[in-house]
Short mmCIF file of C-alpha atoms in Angstrom, two decimals:
data_model
loop_
_atom_site.label_atom_id
_atom_site.label_comp_id
_atom_site.label_asym_id
_atom_site.label_seq_id
_atom_site.Cartn_x
_atom_site.Cartn_y
_atom_site.Cartn_z
CA MET A 20 -287.01 -274.67 -44.12
CA SER A 21 -288.13 -273.14 -47.41
CA ARG A 22 -291.26 -274.58 -49.02
CA VAL A 23 -290.87 -275.42 -52.71
CA TRP A 24 -293.77 -276.32 -55.01
CA VAL A 25 -293.02 -278.03 -58.33
CA ALA A 26 -295.32 -279.29 -61.05
CA ARG A 27 -294.09 -282.88 -61.48
CA ALA A 28 -292.77 -285.77 -59.43
CA ASP A 29 -289.47 -285.87 -61.35
CA LEU A 30 -288.87 -282.21 -60.49
CA ALA A 31 -289.62 -282.95 -56.85
CA ALA A 32 -287.10 -285.79 -56.93
CA ALA A 33 -284.51 -283.44 -58.45
CA VAL A 34 -284.67 -281.02 -55.51
CA ALA A 35 -285.74 -283.30 -52.66
CA ASP A 36 -282.24 -283.75 -51.23
CA LEU A 37 -281.36 -280.05 -51.18
CA PRO A 38 -280.69 -278.89 -47.61
CA GLY A 39 -283.36 -276.52 -46.33
CA ALA A 40 -286.08 -277.49 -48.82
CA THR A 41 -289.56 -278.87 -48.12
CA VAL A 42 -290.94 -280.01 -51.48
CA ASP A 43 -294.55 -280.53 -52.62
CA VAL A 44 -295.99 -281.38 -56.04
CA TYR A 45 -298.72 -279.10 -57.39
CA ASP A 46 -299.96 -279.73 -60.93
CA GLY A 47 -302.80 -277.22 -60.94
CA GLY A 48 -305.29 -279.65 -59.39
CA ALA A 49 -305.60 -280.54 -55.71
CA GLU A 50 -303.53 -278.17 -53.60
CA PRO A 51 -300.86 -279.34 -51.18
CA ALA A 52 -300.83 -277.86 -47.72
CA ALA A 53 -299.66 -274.36 -46.85
CA PRO A 54 -299.58 -272.33 -50.09
CA ASP A 55 -298.97 -269.32 -47.83
CA GLU A 56 -295.54 -270.76 -47.02
CA VAL A 57 -294.34 -271.29 -50.61
CA GLU A 58 -291.15 -269.40 -51.49
CA PHE A 59 -290.03 -271.13 -54.71
CA TYR A 60 -292.65 -272.16 -57.29
CA VAL A 61 -292.40 -274.12 -60.55
CA PRO A 62 -295.80 -274.07 -62.36
CA VAL A 63 -296.92 -276.65 -64.91
CA LEU A 64 -295.33 -276.53 -68.36
CA LEU A 65 -298.21 -274.57 -69.90
CA PRO A 66 -299.58 -272.76 -66.83
CA SER A 67 -303.34 -273.11 -66.28
CA PRO A 68 -305.43 -270.30 -64.80
CA ALA A 69 -305.51 -272.10 -61.44
CA SER A 70 -301.73 -272.55 -61.39
CA LEU A 71 -301.25 -268.82 -61.99
CA GLU A 72 -304.01 -267.41 -59.81
CA ILE A 73 -302.74 -269.30 -56.78
CA MET A 74 -299.68 -267.05 -56.65
CA ALA A 75 -301.90 -264.35 -55.18
CA ARG A 76 -302.21 -266.60 -52.09
CA MET A 77 -298.45 -267.01 -51.68
CA PRO A 78 -297.36 -264.03 -49.54
CA ARG A 79 -293.88 -265.50 -48.99
CA LEU A 80 -293.26 -266.24 -52.69
CA ARG A 81 -289.85 -265.09 -53.87
CA VAL A 82 -289.10 -267.02 -57.08
CA VAL A 83 -291.18 -268.39 -59.96
CA GLN A 84 -289.19 -270.71 -62.20
CA LEU A 85 -290.92 -271.50 -65.50
CA GLN A 86 -290.47 -274.59 -67.63
CA THR A 87 -290.63 -272.60 -70.87
CA ALA A 88 -288.67 -269.80 -72.46
CA GLY A 89 -291.86 -267.80 -73.01
CA TYR A 90 -293.22 -265.93 -70.00
CA ASP A 91 -295.66 -263.32 -71.34
CA GLY A 92 -298.77 -265.08 -69.99
CA VAL A 93 -297.32 -265.31 -66.48
CA VAL A 94 -296.33 -261.68 -65.98
CA PRO A 95 -299.87 -260.34 -65.28
CA HIS A 96 -300.19 -262.81 -62.38
CA LEU A 97 -296.74 -262.22 -60.90
CA PRO A 98 -296.92 -260.62 -57.41
CA ALA A 99 -294.83 -257.51 -56.87
CA GLY A 100 -291.24 -258.16 -55.89
CA VAL A 101 -291.19 -261.79 -57.09
CA THR A 102 -288.32 -262.89 -59.35
CA LEU A 103 -289.41 -264.60 -62.57
CA CYS A 104 -286.98 -266.96 -64.33
CA ASN A 105 -287.53 -268.75 -67.61
CA ALA A 106 -286.16 -272.03 -68.96
CA ARG A 107 -284.06 -270.59 -71.76
CA GLY A 108 -282.06 -273.39 -73.38
CA ALA A 109 -284.02 -276.34 -72.00
CA HIS A 110 -286.09 -276.83 -75.16
CA ASP A 111 -283.52 -275.88 -77.79
CA ALA A 112 -282.76 -279.42 -78.93
CA GLY A 113 -286.35 -280.63 -79.06
CA THR A 114 -287.68 -277.56 -80.85
CA ALA A 115 -284.82 -277.58 -83.35
CA GLU A 116 -285.39 -281.28 -84.07
CA TRP A 117 -289.08 -280.64 -84.61
CA ALA A 118 -288.40 -277.73 -86.97
CA VAL A 119 -286.02 -279.71 -89.16
CA GLY A 120 -288.26 -282.78 -89.10
CA ALA A 121 -291.31 -280.71 -90.01
CA ILE A 122 -289.47 -279.05 -92.88
CA ILE A 123 -288.37 -282.38 -94.35
CA ALA A 124 -291.77 -284.02 -93.78
CA SER A 125 -293.60 -281.15 -95.47
CA LEU A 126 -291.24 -280.72 -98.40
CA ARG A 127 -291.02 -284.45 -99.11
CA ARG A 128 -294.82 -284.78 -98.69
CA PHE A 129 -294.69 -287.33 -95.89
CA PRO A 130 -298.22 -286.50 -94.61
CA GLU A 131 -299.67 -287.14 -98.08
CA PHE A 132 -297.73 -290.38 -98.45
CA ALA A 133 -298.95 -291.47 -95.01
CA ALA A 134 -302.54 -290.89 -96.16
CA SER A 135 -301.83 -292.91 -99.31
CA GLN A 136 -300.40 -295.72 -97.18
CA ARG A 137 -303.57 -295.87 -95.08
CA ALA A 138 -305.59 -296.05 -98.31
CA GLY A 139 -303.36 -298.76 -99.81
CA ARG A 140 -302.52 -296.48 -102.72
CA TRP A 141 -299.09 -296.46 -104.47
CA ASP A 142 -298.86 -292.70 -105.02
CA TYR A 143 -295.54 -292.24 -106.84
CA ARG A 144 -294.55 -288.64 -107.46
CA HIS A 145 -291.62 -286.24 -107.46
CA THR A 146 -291.40 -283.93 -104.43
CA PRO A 147 -289.43 -280.83 -103.51
CA ALA A 148 -286.24 -281.35 -101.52
CA LEU A 149 -284.51 -279.48 -98.74
CA ALA A 150 -281.19 -279.50 -100.60
CA ASP A 151 -280.47 -276.21 -102.38
CA SER A 152 -283.36 -274.47 -100.60
CA ARG A 153 -283.21 -270.95 -99.22
CA VAL A 154 -284.22 -271.02 -95.55
CA LEU A 155 -285.14 -267.85 -93.67
CA LEU A 156 -284.78 -268.15 -89.88
CA VAL A 157 -286.97 -265.52 -88.21
CA GLY A 158 -285.66 -265.40 -84.66
CA TYR A 159 -281.98 -266.01 -84.14
CA GLY A 160 -281.54 -266.73 -80.47
CA ALA A 161 -280.47 -270.03 -78.94
CA ILE A 162 -283.16 -272.04 -80.73
CA GLY A 163 -282.45 -270.32 -84.05
CA ARG A 164 -278.78 -271.24 -83.74
CA ALA A 165 -279.75 -274.81 -82.83
CA VAL A 166 -281.91 -275.05 -85.96
CA GLU A 167 -279.11 -273.64 -88.09
CA ARG A 168 -276.63 -276.25 -86.78
CA ARG A 169 -279.00 -279.05 -87.68
CA LEU A 170 -279.74 -277.62 -91.13
CA ALA A 171 -276.06 -277.17 -92.00
CA PRO A 172 -275.54 -280.72 -93.42
CA PHE A 173 -278.53 -280.39 -95.75
CA GLU A 174 -276.83 -278.02 -98.22
CA VAL A 175 -279.14 -275.08 -97.76
CA GLU A 176 -278.66 -271.32 -97.91
CA ILE A 177 -279.61 -269.73 -94.59
CA THR A 178 -280.62 -266.14 -93.96
CA ARG A 179 -280.89 -265.01 -90.33
CA VAL A 180 -283.32 -262.45 -88.91
CA ALA A 181 -283.49 -261.07 -85.36
CA SER A 182 -285.24 -258.17 -83.66
CA ARG A 183 -282.21 -255.97 -84.30
CA PRO A 184 -279.64 -256.22 -87.12
CA ARG A 185 -276.07 -257.23 -86.38
CA ASP A 186 -273.18 -258.73 -88.27
CA GLY A 187 -274.53 -261.57 -90.38
CA VAL A 188 -278.09 -261.10 -89.08
CA HIS A 189 -280.84 -258.98 -90.64
CA GLY A 190 -283.29 -256.93 -88.62
CA VAL A 191 -286.97 -257.83 -88.51
CA ALA A 192 -287.80 -254.61 -90.38
CA GLU A 193 -286.16 -256.18 -93.44
CA LEU A 194 -288.58 -259.13 -93.58
CA PRO A 195 -290.77 -257.76 -96.41
CA GLY A 196 -287.74 -257.72 -98.69
CA LEU A 197 -286.43 -261.12 -97.55
CA VAL A 198 -289.46 -263.42 -97.63
CA PRO A 199 -289.96 -263.31 -101.42
CA HIS A 200 -286.63 -265.11 -101.85
CA ALA A 201 -287.17 -267.87 -99.27
CA ASP A 202 -288.32 -271.41 -100.00
CA VAL A 203 -288.81 -272.04 -96.28
CA VAL A 204 -289.63 -269.45 -93.59
CA VAL A 205 -289.09 -270.71 -90.02
CA LEU A 206 -290.63 -268.72 -87.15
CA LEU A 207 -288.73 -268.93 -83.85
CA VAL A 208 -289.53 -265.58 -82.22
CA PRO A 209 -291.00 -265.19 -78.70
CA ALA A 210 -294.56 -264.04 -78.14
CA THR A 211 -294.38 -260.31 -77.43
CA PRO A 212 -296.53 -257.30 -78.36
CA GLN A 213 -293.99 -256.62 -81.13
CA THR A 214 -294.31 -260.10 -82.67
CA LYS A 215 -298.10 -260.41 -82.41
CA GLY A 216 -299.40 -260.64 -85.99
CA LEU A 217 -295.87 -260.27 -87.38
CA VAL A 218 -296.70 -262.63 -90.24
CA ASP A 219 -299.78 -260.88 -91.53
CA ALA A 220 -301.65 -261.05 -94.83
CA ASP A 221 -299.16 -258.70 -96.49
CA LEU A 222 -296.11 -260.71 -95.47
CA LEU A 223 -297.74 -263.99 -96.47
CA ALA A 224 -298.64 -262.49 -99.86
CA ARG A 225 -294.97 -261.64 -100.37
CA MET A 226 -293.88 -265.27 -99.93
CA LYS A 227 -293.09 -267.06 -103.17
CA ASP A 228 -295.57 -269.53 -104.64
CA GLY A 229 -295.11 -272.98 -103.11
CA ALA A 230 -293.08 -271.71 -100.15
CA LEU A 231 -293.35 -273.37 -96.74
CA LEU A 232 -294.11 -271.50 -93.51
CA VAL A 233 -292.93 -273.31 -90.36
CA ASN A 234 -294.21 -272.01 -87.03
CA ALA A 235 -292.31 -273.27 -83.98
CA ALA A 236 -292.83 -269.94 -82.17
CA ARG A 237 -296.33 -269.03 -80.97
CA GLY A 238 -299.66 -269.04 -82.78
CA SER A 239 -300.13 -265.33 -82.18
CA VAL A 240 -297.19 -264.54 -84.47
CA VAL A 241 -299.27 -265.49 -87.54
CA ASP A 242 -302.55 -264.09 -88.84
CA THR A 243 -304.51 -267.36 -88.87
CA ALA A 244 -307.26 -266.22 -91.24
CA ALA A 245 -304.70 -264.99 -93.76
CA LEU A 246 -302.77 -268.26 -93.50
CA VAL A 247 -305.92 -270.29 -94.08
CA ALA A 248 -306.66 -268.22 -97.18
CA GLU A 249 -303.17 -268.72 -98.65
CA THR A 250 -302.95 -272.45 -97.89
CA ALA A 251 -306.55 -273.21 -98.93
CA ALA A 252 -305.77 -271.60 -102.29
CA GLY A 253 -302.80 -273.95 -102.63
CA ARG A 254 -300.30 -271.13 -102.95
CA LEU A 255 -298.45 -271.76 -99.67
CA ARG A 256 -297.82 -274.74 -97.42
CA ALA A 257 -297.46 -274.70 -93.64
CA ALA A 258 -296.06 -276.82 -90.82
CA LEU A 259 -297.44 -275.69 -87.47
CA ASP A 260 -296.70 -276.77 -83.92
CA VAL A 261 -298.60 -273.78 -82.55
CA THR A 262 -301.85 -272.16 -83.60
CA ASP A 263 -304.13 -269.25 -82.79
CA PRO A 264 -306.46 -270.25 -81.20
CA GLU A 265 -304.85 -273.04 -79.20
CA PRO A 266 -305.93 -275.75 -78.72
CA LEU A 267 -307.32 -275.63 -82.25
CA PRO A 268 -311.09 -276.33 -82.28
CA ALA A 269 -312.12 -279.54 -84.03
CA ASP A 270 -314.11 -277.63 -86.65
CA HIS A 271 -311.31 -275.21 -87.55
CA PRO A 272 -310.44 -275.21 -91.28
CA LEU A 273 -306.71 -275.60 -90.63
CA TRP A 274 -307.30 -279.26 -89.72
CA ARG A 275 -308.53 -279.99 -93.23
CA THR A 276 -306.56 -277.54 -95.36
CA PRO A 277 -304.40 -279.35 -97.94
CA GLY A 278 -300.70 -278.68 -97.50
CA VAL A 279 -300.97 -277.94 -93.76
CA PHE A 280 -299.12 -280.25 -91.34
CA LEU A 281 -300.19 -279.83 -87.70
CA THR A 282 -298.79 -281.05 -84.40
CA PRO A 283 -300.29 -280.12 -80.99
CA HIS A 284 -297.53 -277.91 -79.47
CA VAL A 285 -295.17 -280.83 -78.91
CA ALA A 286 -291.88 -279.49 -80.31
CA GLY A 287 -290.23 -279.15 -76.91
CA SER A 288 -292.05 -282.05 -75.25
CA THR A 289 -289.23 -284.59 -75.23
CA PRO A 290 -287.34 -286.61 -72.61
CA ALA A 291 -284.29 -284.45 -73.31
CA SER A 292 -286.26 -281.31 -72.45
CA SER A 293 -287.61 -282.91 -69.27
CA ARG A 294 -284.11 -283.87 -68.13
CA ARG A 295 -282.76 -280.40 -68.83
CA ILE A 296 -285.66 -278.74 -67.02
CA ALA A 297 -285.06 -280.96 -63.99
CA ARG A 298 -281.37 -279.99 -63.95
CA LEU A 299 -282.29 -276.31 -64.27
CA VAL A 300 -284.90 -276.45 -61.49
CA ARG A 301 -282.45 -278.19 -59.16
CA GLU A 302 -279.72 -275.64 -59.85
CA GLN A 303 -282.08 -272.68 -59.46
CA ALA A 304 -283.50 -274.03 -56.20
CA ARG A 305 -279.98 -274.65 -54.93
CA ARG A 306 -278.99 -271.10 -55.81
CA TYR A 307 -282.06 -269.70 -54.06
CA LEU A 308 -281.51 -271.74 -50.91
CA THR A 309 -277.84 -270.76 -50.70
CA GLY A 310 -278.38 -267.09 -51.57
CA GLU A 311 -276.52 -267.24 -54.90
CA PRO A 312 -277.65 -265.22 -57.95
CA LEU A 313 -280.30 -266.91 -60.08
CA GLU A 314 -279.95 -267.57 -63.80
CA ASN A 315 -282.39 -266.71 -66.61
CA VAL A 316 -283.94 -263.81 -64.66
CA MET A 317 -286.68 -262.09 -66.69
CA PHE A 318 -288.24 -259.96 -63.93
CA PRO A 319 -287.81 -257.75 -62.04
#
């Protein structure tokens, strides 16, 4: 029998009937028995230090299956010879929905109208609209394509950017010349050394007055201090599902900066994502137990 540790009860249920599997739930708190027997491990969605450090006490570990597409924070804790798989595709729908919803909410001033509602104030005004906007998608992988499909009915002009140029897609090196023309800039890139600080003070300064920055990527992609300066001055607006630091401290100025709409890293936290992760974990565990090649292999 192969011991499998997963982070949630629904994931345990998804793999419980697989022949050859002994399944335990470990959510980063109290440890189940026999970590030294674990071969297949699914950490919590956003791995805690405890859920990563425990891998050093798993000498039989062969596979780590993540619940996210990002994996940079896990790599330093990965024992030699262990296969690391991500959850590419599981969060596409939820993240794309969040991005489009955040764009519409920010452009149509829904947060301000919600504040007026709480105050009992009839705050009639004209607002920008998504229609006829120029949208720059920075990161054109599976999630970028999912965002584009959902934006298509809104009569927008879309420009695509990826790490390397290809037919119909600009390279990231072209960003300084592209952002001045965009009404909305959507960040969908992974967290890597190359994307850390990608949206710095210079790039923000190149954005047109009144433009909207949407971050559904990682907080580290944006220079937070520079973003605070631009939004506090009223020149730019922002919709953020991720921040740097994260969680955002209660006294951080982003909480109170006009024109900034914040959610606490919830874009991919949907029932659809949970179902897709459960299907992925089951399939990956089945492949491991039967000796078939794994999918979404990031390392080695």
